[in-house]
Short mmCIF file of C-alpha atoms in Angstrom, two decimals:
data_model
loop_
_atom_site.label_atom_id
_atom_site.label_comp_id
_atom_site.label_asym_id
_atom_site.label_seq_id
_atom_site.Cartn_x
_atom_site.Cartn_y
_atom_site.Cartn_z
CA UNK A 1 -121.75 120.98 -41.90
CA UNK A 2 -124.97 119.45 -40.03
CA UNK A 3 -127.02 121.61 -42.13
CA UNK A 4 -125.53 121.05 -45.41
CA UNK A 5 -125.60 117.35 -45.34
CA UNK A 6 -129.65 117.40 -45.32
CA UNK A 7 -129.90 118.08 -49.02
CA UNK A 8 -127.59 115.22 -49.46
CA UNK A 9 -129.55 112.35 -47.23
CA UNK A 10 -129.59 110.77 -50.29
CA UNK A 11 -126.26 110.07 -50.13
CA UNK A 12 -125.50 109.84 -46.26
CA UNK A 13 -127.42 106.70 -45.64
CA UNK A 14 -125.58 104.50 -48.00
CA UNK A 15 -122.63 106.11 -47.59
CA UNK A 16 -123.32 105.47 -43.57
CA UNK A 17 -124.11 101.74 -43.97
CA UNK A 18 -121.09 100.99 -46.38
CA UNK A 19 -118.57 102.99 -43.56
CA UNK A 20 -120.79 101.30 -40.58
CA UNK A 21 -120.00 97.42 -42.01
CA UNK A 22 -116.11 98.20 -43.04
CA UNK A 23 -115.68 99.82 -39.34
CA UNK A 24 -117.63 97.57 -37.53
CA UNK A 25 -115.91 94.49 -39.46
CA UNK A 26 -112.57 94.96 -38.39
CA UNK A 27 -113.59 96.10 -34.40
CA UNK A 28 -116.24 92.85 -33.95
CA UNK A 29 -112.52 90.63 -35.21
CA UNK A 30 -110.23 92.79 -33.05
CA UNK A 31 -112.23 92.49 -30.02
CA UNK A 32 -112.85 88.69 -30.21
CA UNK A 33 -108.97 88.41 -30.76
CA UNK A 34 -108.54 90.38 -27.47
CA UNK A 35 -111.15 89.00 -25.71
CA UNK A 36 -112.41 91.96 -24.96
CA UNK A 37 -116.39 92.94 -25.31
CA UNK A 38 -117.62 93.38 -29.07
CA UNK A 39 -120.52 95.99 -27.98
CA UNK A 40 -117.78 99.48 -27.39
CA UNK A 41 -116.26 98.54 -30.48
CA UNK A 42 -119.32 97.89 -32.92
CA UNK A 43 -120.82 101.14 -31.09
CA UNK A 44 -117.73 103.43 -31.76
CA UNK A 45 -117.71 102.06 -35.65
CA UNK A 46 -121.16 102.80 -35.77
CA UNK A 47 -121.19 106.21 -34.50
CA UNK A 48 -118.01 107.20 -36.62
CA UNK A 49 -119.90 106.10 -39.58
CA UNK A 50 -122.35 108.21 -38.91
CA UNK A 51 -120.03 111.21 -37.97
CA UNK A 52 -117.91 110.60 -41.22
CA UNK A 53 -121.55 109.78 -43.53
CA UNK A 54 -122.63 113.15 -42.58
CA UNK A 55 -119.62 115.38 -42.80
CA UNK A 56 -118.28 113.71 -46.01
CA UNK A 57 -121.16 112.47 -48.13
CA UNK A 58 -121.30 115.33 -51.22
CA UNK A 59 -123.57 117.82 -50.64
CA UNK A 60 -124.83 121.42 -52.24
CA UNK A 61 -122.39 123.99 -50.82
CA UNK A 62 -118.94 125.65 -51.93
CA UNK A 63 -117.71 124.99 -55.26
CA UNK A 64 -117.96 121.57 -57.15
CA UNK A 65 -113.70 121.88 -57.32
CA UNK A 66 -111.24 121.65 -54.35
CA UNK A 67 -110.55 125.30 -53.42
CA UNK A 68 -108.15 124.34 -50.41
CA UNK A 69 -110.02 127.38 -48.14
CA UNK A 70 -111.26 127.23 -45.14
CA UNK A 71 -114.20 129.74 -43.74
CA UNK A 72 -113.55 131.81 -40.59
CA UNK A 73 -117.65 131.49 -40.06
CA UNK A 74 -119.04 132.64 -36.83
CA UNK A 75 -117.63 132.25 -33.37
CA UNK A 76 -118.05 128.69 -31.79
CA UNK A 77 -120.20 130.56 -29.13
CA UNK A 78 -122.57 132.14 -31.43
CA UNK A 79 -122.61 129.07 -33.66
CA UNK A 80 -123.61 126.90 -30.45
CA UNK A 81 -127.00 129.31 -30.06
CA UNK A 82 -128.09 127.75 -33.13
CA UNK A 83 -129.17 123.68 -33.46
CA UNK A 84 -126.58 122.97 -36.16
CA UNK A 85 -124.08 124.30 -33.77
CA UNK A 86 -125.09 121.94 -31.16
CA UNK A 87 -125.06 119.42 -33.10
CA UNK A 88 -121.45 119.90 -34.21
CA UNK A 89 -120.90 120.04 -30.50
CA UNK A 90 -121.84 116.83 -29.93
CA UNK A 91 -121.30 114.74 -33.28
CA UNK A 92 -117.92 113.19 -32.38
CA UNK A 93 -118.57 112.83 -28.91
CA UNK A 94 -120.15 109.49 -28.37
CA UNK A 95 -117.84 107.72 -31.35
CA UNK A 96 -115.19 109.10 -28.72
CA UNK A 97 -116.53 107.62 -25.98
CA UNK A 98 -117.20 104.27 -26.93
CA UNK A 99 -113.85 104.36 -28.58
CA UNK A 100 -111.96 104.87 -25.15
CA UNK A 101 -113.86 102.36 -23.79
CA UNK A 102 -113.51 99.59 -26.61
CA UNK A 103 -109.55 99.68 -26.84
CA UNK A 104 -109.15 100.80 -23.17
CA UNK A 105 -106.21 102.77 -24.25
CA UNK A 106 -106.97 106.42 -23.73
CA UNK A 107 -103.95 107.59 -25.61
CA UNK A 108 -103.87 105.34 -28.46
CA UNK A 109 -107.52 106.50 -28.55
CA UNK A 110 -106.75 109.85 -28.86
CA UNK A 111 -104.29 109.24 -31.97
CA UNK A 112 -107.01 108.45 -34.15
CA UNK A 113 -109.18 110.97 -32.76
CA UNK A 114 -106.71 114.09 -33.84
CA UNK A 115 -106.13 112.70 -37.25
CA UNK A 116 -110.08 111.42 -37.70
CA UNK A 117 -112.11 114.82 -36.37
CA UNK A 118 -109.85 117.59 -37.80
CA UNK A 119 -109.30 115.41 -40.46
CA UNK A 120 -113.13 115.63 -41.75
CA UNK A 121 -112.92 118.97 -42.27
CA UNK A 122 -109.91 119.34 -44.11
CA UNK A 123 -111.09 116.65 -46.33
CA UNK A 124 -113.84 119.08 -46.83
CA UNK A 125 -111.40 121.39 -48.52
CA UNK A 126 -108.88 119.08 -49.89
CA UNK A 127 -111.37 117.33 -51.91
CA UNK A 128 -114.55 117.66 -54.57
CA UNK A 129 -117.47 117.28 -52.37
CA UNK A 130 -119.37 120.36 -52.75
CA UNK A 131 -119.13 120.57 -48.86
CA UNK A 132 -117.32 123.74 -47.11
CA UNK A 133 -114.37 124.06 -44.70
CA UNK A 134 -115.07 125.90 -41.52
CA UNK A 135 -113.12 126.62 -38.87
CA UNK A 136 -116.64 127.06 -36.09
CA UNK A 137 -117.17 123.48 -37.10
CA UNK A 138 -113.76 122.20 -36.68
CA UNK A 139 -113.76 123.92 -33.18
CA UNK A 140 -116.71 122.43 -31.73
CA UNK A 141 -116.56 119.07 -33.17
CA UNK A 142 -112.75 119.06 -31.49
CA UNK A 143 -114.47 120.02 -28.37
CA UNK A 144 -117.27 117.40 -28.68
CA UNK A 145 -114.52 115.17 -29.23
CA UNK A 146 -113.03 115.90 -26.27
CA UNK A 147 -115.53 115.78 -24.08
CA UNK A 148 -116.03 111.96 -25.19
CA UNK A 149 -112.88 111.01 -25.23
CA UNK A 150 -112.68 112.71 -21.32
CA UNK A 151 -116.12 111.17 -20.42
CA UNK A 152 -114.63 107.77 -22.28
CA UNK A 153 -111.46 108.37 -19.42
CA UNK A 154 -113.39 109.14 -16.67
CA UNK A 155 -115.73 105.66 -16.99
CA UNK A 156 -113.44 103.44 -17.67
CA UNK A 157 -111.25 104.46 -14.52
CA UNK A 158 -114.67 104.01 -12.22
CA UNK A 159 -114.86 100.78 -14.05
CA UNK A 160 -111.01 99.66 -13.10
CA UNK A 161 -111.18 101.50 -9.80
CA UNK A 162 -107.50 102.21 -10.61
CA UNK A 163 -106.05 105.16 -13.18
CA UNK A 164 -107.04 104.45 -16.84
CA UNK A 165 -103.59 105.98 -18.42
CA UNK A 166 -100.89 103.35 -17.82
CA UNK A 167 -97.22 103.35 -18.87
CA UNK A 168 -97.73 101.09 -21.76
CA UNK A 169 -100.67 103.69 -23.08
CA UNK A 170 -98.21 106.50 -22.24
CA UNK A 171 -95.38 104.76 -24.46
CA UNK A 172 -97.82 103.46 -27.10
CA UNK A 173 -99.58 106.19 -27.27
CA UNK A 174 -98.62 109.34 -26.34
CA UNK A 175 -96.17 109.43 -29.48
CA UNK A 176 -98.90 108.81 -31.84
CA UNK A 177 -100.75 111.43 -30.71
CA UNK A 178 -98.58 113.86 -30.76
CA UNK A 179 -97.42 113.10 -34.14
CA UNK A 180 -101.41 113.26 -35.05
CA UNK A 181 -101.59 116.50 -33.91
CA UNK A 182 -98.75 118.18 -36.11
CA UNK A 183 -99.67 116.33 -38.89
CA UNK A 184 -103.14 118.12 -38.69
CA UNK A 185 -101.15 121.25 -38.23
CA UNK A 186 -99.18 120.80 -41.44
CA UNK A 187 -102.11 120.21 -42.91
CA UNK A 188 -104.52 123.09 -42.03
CA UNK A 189 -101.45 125.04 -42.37
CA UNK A 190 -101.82 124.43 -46.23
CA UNK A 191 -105.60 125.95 -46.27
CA UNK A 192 -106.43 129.55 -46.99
CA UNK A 193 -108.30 131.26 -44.20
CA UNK A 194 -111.35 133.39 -45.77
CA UNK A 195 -113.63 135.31 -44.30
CA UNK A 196 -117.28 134.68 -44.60
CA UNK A 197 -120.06 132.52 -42.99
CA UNK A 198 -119.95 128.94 -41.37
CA UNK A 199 -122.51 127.55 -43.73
CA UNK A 200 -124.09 127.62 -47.28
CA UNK A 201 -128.03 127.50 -46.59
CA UNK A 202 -131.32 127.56 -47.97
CA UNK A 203 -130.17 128.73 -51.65
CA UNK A 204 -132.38 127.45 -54.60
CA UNK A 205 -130.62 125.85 -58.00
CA UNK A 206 -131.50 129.07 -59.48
CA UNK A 207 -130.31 131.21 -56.45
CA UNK A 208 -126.86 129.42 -56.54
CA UNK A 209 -126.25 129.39 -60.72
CA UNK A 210 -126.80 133.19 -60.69
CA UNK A 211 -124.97 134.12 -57.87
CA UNK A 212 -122.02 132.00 -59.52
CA UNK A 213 -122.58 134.00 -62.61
CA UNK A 214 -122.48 137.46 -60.73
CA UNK A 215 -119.63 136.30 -58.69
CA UNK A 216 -117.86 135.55 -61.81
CA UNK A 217 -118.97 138.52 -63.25
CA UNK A 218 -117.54 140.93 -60.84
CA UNK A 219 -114.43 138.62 -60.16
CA UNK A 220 -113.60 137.21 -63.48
CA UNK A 221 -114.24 133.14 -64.18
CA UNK A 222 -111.28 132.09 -62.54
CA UNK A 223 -112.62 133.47 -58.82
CA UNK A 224 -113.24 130.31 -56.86
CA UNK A 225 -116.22 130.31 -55.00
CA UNK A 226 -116.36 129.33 -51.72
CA UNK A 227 -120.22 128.94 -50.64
CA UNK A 228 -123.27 130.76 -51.41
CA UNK A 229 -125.80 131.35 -48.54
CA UNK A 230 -129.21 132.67 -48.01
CA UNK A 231 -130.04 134.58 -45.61
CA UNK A 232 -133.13 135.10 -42.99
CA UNK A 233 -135.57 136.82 -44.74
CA UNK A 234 -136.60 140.17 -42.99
CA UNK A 235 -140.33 141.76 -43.47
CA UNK A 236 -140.47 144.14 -46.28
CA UNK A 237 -137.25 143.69 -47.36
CA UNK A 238 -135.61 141.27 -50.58
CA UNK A 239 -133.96 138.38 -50.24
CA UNK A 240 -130.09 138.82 -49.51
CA UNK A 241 -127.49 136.15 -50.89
CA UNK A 242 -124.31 136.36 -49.18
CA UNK A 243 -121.53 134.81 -51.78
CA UNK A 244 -117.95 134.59 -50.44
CA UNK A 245 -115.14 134.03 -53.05
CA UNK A 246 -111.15 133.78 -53.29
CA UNK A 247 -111.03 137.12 -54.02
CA UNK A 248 -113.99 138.92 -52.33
CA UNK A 249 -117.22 138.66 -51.29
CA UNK A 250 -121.04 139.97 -52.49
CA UNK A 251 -124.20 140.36 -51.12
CA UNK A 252 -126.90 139.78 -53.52
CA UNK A 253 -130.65 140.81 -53.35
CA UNK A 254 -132.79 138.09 -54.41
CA UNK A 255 -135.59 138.04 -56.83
CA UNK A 256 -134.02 142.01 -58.19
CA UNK A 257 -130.74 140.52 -59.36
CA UNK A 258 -128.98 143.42 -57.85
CA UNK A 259 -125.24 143.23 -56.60
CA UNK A 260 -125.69 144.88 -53.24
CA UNK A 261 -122.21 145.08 -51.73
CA UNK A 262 -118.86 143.60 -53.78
CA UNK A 263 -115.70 143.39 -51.56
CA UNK A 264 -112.45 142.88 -52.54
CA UNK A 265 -110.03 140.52 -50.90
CA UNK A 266 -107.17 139.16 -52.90
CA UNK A 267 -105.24 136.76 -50.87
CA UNK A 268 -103.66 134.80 -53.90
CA UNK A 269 -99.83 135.91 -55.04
CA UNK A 270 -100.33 137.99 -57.53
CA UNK A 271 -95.99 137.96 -58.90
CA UNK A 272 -95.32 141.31 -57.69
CA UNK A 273 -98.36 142.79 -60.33
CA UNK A 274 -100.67 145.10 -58.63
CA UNK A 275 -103.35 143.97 -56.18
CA UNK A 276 -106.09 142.54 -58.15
CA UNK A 277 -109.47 144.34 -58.35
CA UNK A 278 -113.10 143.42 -59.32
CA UNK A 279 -113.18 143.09 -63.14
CA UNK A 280 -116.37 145.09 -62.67
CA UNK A 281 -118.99 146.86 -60.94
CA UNK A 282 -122.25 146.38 -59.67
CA UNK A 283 -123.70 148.56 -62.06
CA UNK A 284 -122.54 146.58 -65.27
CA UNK A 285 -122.53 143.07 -63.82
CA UNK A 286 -125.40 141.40 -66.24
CA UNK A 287 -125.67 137.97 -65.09
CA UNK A 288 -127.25 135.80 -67.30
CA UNK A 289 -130.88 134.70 -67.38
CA UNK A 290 -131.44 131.17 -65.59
#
């Protein structure tokens, strides 16, 4: 997700200031209405609008259509040895802080935080941005999440020298939030776990168009691909290209143009026909030219 969105800084600091002025519009009016201080709020629509500029704005990886998919990736613990992971970690958690502390309703909070953080990377699936669903992402920024939100608690009681979560929040609240979560649920529900990588990296326009073309190739034109990565280059040996589809997934050696490793895995209905297998081999597979 982190790493994706740097080919598209183009479009993530627009995107960023037009989300930062519609968020921070509405909390600088609420606040004064409250009298309550402007700062938490303008900081929590600031850092959402960068949370949501980042995650959303359309970037290189996956597919160009919706494929409604979501990548199994690497464990949240392997994923947090790496910077991107980190980051992930700790993308929602100030927006989640400030949050807490700008409506001063910890539950209330936390309805918009389990439709807004989930809800990023569904979007990421649901809809045409070239960005890819991952379920290592969605972990960690739920778990950067909650640490804000429980750092957000934890000041704000210190500040009131009394407990934070009062009957009105509970009643408020605690319904909302609830609801929030099984309406994420439903959702995710709808998405097609696949197995494959957390993150499309490092591949070159070239690298991508042909290992769309041997993807379709070996799956036939109506596989949907999922994300094309690159991976770490190891001494004396080519450049691999792991491509994970709808129905399978290939490893690619990159400049040879050689299909390495096709694997097929069919999750789509098929009517009661047989299982579906790769309309060809790696031996025929003739990709075309870029």
């Amino acid at each position: 997700m982190i790493s994706a969105s740097v080919g598209a800084l183009q479009g993530v600091v627009p995107l960023f200031l037009l989300l930062a002025v519609l968020l921070a519009v509405p909390a600088v009016v609420i606040a004064r209405a409250r009298q309550a201080a402007v700062l938490p709020g303008v900081a929590a629509a600031v850092f959402f609008a960068g949370a949501f500029a980042v995650t959303l704005a359309p970037g290189g990886a996956g597919g160009a259509a919706t494929n409604m998919a979501c990548v199994t990736g690497t464990s949240p613990g392997e994923a947090l040895r790496t910077t991107p992971g980190v980051l992930n970690a700790l993308l929602f958690a100030p927006a989640c802080f400030f949050l807490v502390r700008a409506t001063r309703r910890p539950l209330a909070s936390l309805a918009v935080i389990c439709l807004a953080v989930p809800g990023v990377e569904w979007a990421q699936a649901a809809f045409p941005l070239g960005r890819t669903c991952t379920y290592s992402d969605l972990t960690l920024n739920c778990a950067g999440a909650a640490l804000g939100w429980a750092a957000g608690l934890l000041t704000a009681g210190l500040a009131r020298k009394n407990s934070p979560l009062t009957r009105r929040d509970l009643i408020r609240g605690g319904g909302p939030a609830a609801a929030g979560t099984l309406v994420m649920l439903a959702l995710f529900s709808a998405l097609t776990p696949i197995e494959g990588p957390s993150e499309g990296l490092g591949v070159s326009a070239a690298q991508d168009r042909w290992a769309r073309e041997a993807a379709a190739g070996v799956y036939g034109d109506d596989a949907r691909v999922v994300q094309v990565q690159l991976r770490p280059a190891l001494p004396h040996e080519p450049v691999r290209i792991d491509v994970t589809t709808d129905l399978g997934s290939l490893t690619l050696a990159w400049p040879d143009r050689k299909i390495l490793t096709p694997r097929a895995d069919d999750r789509r209905d098929d009517g009661g026909d047989q299982a579906r297998t790769p309309s060809a081999t790696p031996a025929t597979v003739r990709p075309a030219q870029p």
